Coordinates of C-alpha atoms in Angstrom, one line a residue:
X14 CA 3.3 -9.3 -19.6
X15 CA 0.6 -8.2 -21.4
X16 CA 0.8 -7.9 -25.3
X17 CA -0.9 -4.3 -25.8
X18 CA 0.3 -2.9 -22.2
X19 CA 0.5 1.3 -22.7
X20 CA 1.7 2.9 -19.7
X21 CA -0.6 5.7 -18.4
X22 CA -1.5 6.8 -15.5
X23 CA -3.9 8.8 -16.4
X24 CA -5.9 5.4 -17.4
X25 CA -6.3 4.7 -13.6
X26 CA -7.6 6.0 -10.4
X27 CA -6.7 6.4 -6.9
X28 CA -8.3 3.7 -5.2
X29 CA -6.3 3.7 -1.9
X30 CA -4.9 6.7 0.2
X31 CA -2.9 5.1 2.8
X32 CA -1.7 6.2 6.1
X33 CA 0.9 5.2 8.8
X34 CA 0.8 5.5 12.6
X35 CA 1.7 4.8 15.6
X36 CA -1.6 3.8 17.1
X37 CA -4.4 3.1 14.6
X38 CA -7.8 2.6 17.1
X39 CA -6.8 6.2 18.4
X40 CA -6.6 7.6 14.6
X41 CA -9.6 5.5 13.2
X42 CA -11.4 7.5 16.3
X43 CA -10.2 10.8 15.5
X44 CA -10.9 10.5 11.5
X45 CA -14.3 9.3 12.7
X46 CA -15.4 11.7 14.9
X47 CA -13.5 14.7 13.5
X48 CA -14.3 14.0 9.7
X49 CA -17.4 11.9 9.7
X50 CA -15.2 9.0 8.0
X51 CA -17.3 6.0 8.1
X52 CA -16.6 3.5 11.0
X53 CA -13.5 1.4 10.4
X54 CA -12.8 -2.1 10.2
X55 CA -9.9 -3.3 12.3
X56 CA -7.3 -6.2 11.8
X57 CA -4.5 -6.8 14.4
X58 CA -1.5 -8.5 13.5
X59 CA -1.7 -9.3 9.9
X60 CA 1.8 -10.7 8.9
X61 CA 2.5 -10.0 5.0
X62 CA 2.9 -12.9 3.1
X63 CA 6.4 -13.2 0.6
X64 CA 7.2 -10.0 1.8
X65 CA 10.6 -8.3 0.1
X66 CA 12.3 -4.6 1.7
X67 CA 14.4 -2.8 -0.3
X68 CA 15.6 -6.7 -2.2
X69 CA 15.7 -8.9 0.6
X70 CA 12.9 -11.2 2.6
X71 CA 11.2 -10.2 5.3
X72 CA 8.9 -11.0 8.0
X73 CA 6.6 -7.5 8.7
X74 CA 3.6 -7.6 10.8
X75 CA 0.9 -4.7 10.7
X76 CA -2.4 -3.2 12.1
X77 CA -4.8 -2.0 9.8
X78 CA -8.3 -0.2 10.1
X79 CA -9.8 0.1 6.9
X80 CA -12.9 2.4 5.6
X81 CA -14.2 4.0 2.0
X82 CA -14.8 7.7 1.7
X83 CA -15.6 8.8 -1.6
X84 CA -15.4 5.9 -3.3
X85 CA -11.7 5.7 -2.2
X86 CA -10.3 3.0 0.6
X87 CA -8.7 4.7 3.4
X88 CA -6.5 2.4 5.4
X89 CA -4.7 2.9 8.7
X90 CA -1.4 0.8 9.0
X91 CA 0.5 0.4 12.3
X92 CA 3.9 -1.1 12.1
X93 CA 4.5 -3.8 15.0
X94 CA 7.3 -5.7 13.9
X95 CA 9.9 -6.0 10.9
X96 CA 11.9 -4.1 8.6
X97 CA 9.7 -2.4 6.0
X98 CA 8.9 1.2 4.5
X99 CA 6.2 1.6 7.5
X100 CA 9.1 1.1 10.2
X101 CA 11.6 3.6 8.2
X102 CA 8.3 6.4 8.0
X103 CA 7.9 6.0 11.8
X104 CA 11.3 5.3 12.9
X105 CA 11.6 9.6 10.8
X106 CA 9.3 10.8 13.2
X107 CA 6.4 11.4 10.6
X108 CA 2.4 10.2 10.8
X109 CA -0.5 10.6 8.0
X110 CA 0.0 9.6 4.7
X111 CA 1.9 7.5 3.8
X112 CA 1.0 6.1 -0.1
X113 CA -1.1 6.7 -2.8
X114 CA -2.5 3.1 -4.4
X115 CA -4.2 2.2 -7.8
X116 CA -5.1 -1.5 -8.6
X117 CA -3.7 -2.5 -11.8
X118 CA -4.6 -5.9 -13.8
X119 CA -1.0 -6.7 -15.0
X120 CA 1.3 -5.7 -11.8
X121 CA 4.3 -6.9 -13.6
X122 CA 4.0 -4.9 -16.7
X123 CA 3.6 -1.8 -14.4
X124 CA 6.3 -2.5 -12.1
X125 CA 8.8 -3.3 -15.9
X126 CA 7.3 0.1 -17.2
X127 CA 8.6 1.8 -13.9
X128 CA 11.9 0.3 -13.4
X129 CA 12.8 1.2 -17.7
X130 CA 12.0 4.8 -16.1
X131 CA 14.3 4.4 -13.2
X132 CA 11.4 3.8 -10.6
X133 CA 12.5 0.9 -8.5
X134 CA 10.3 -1.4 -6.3
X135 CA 10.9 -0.6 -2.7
X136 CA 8.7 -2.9 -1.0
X137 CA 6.7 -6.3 -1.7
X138 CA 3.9 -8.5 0.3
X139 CA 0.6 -10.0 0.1
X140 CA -2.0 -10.3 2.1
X141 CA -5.0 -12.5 1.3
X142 CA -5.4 -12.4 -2.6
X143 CA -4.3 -8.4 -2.4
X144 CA -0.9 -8.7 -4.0
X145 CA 1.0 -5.1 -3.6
X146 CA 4.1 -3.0 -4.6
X147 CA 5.7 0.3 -3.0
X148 CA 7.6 1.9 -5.8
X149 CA 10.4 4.9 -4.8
X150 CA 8.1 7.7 -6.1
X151 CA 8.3 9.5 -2.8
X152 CA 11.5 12.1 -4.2
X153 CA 9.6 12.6 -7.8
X154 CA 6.1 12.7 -6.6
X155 CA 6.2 13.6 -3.6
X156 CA 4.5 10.7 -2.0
X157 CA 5.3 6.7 -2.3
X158 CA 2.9 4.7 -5.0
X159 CA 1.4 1.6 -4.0
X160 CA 0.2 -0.6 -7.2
X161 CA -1.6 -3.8 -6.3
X162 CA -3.8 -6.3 -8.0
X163 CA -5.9 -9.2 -7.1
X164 CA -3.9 -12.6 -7.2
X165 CA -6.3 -15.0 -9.7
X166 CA -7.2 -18.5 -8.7
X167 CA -5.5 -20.8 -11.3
X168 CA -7.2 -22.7 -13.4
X169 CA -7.6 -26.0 -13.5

């Protein structure tokens, strides 16, 4: 953890809305063509790496369509298979968004800061070198945060 962490979120930025349906082509089309959101990038069946739901390990497996608006990442995230957050936000019969994220350099000191406030890490995975955590925010801010960071190469 790092030495001279201060928690503040007002040090940080949205740098991710994300979103949750049920069929991401059809609503990378519509957000398109509707609201002039730049062309998005599609991935199909990205399986999260050391993924955790709600304490145990899981296997989850998404869709995602990515694009920037704004400076800000919009990502599209279909559930296919595997217990997770995305499957319980479906599985309630809601679509559209789904999380708030932030990148973060320390993601440990952030996720210690928010569990001595009695925010508790819902969710974990990777995928790539994008190392992520959902937090239960969603009853005390009305929407789940997502803070992630960049996993660093280790030096030789």
């Amino acid at each position: 953890m790092a030495q001279n962490f201060e928690f503040n979120l007002g040090n940080l930025r949205i740098d991710q809305l994300s979103f949750v349906y049920k069929d991401v082509k059809k609503q990378a089309e519509i957000m398109e063509k509707k609201y002039g959101i730049p062309k998005f990038a599609q991935m199909e069946n990205i399986t999260h790496q050391d993924a955790t739901y709600r304490g145990k390990e899981v296997t989850v497996v998404v869709d995602y369509a990515f694009s920037r608006l704004l400076n800000i990442q919009f990502e599209l995230q279909q559930w296919k298979s595997g217990e997770s957050l995305f499957k319980e936000f479906i599985d309630k019969g809601k679509e559209g968004l789904h999380s708030i994220g932030v990148y973060v350099d320390d993601l440990q000191a952030y996720i210690s800061e928010f569990k001595k406030r009695g925010i508790e890490v819902l969710q974990t995975g990777q995928v790539g070198k994008q190392k992520f955590v959902y937090l239960d925010t969603e009853k005390t801010f009305g929407v789940l945060l997502e803070i992630s960071t960049t996993v660093k190469r280790r030096k030789k």
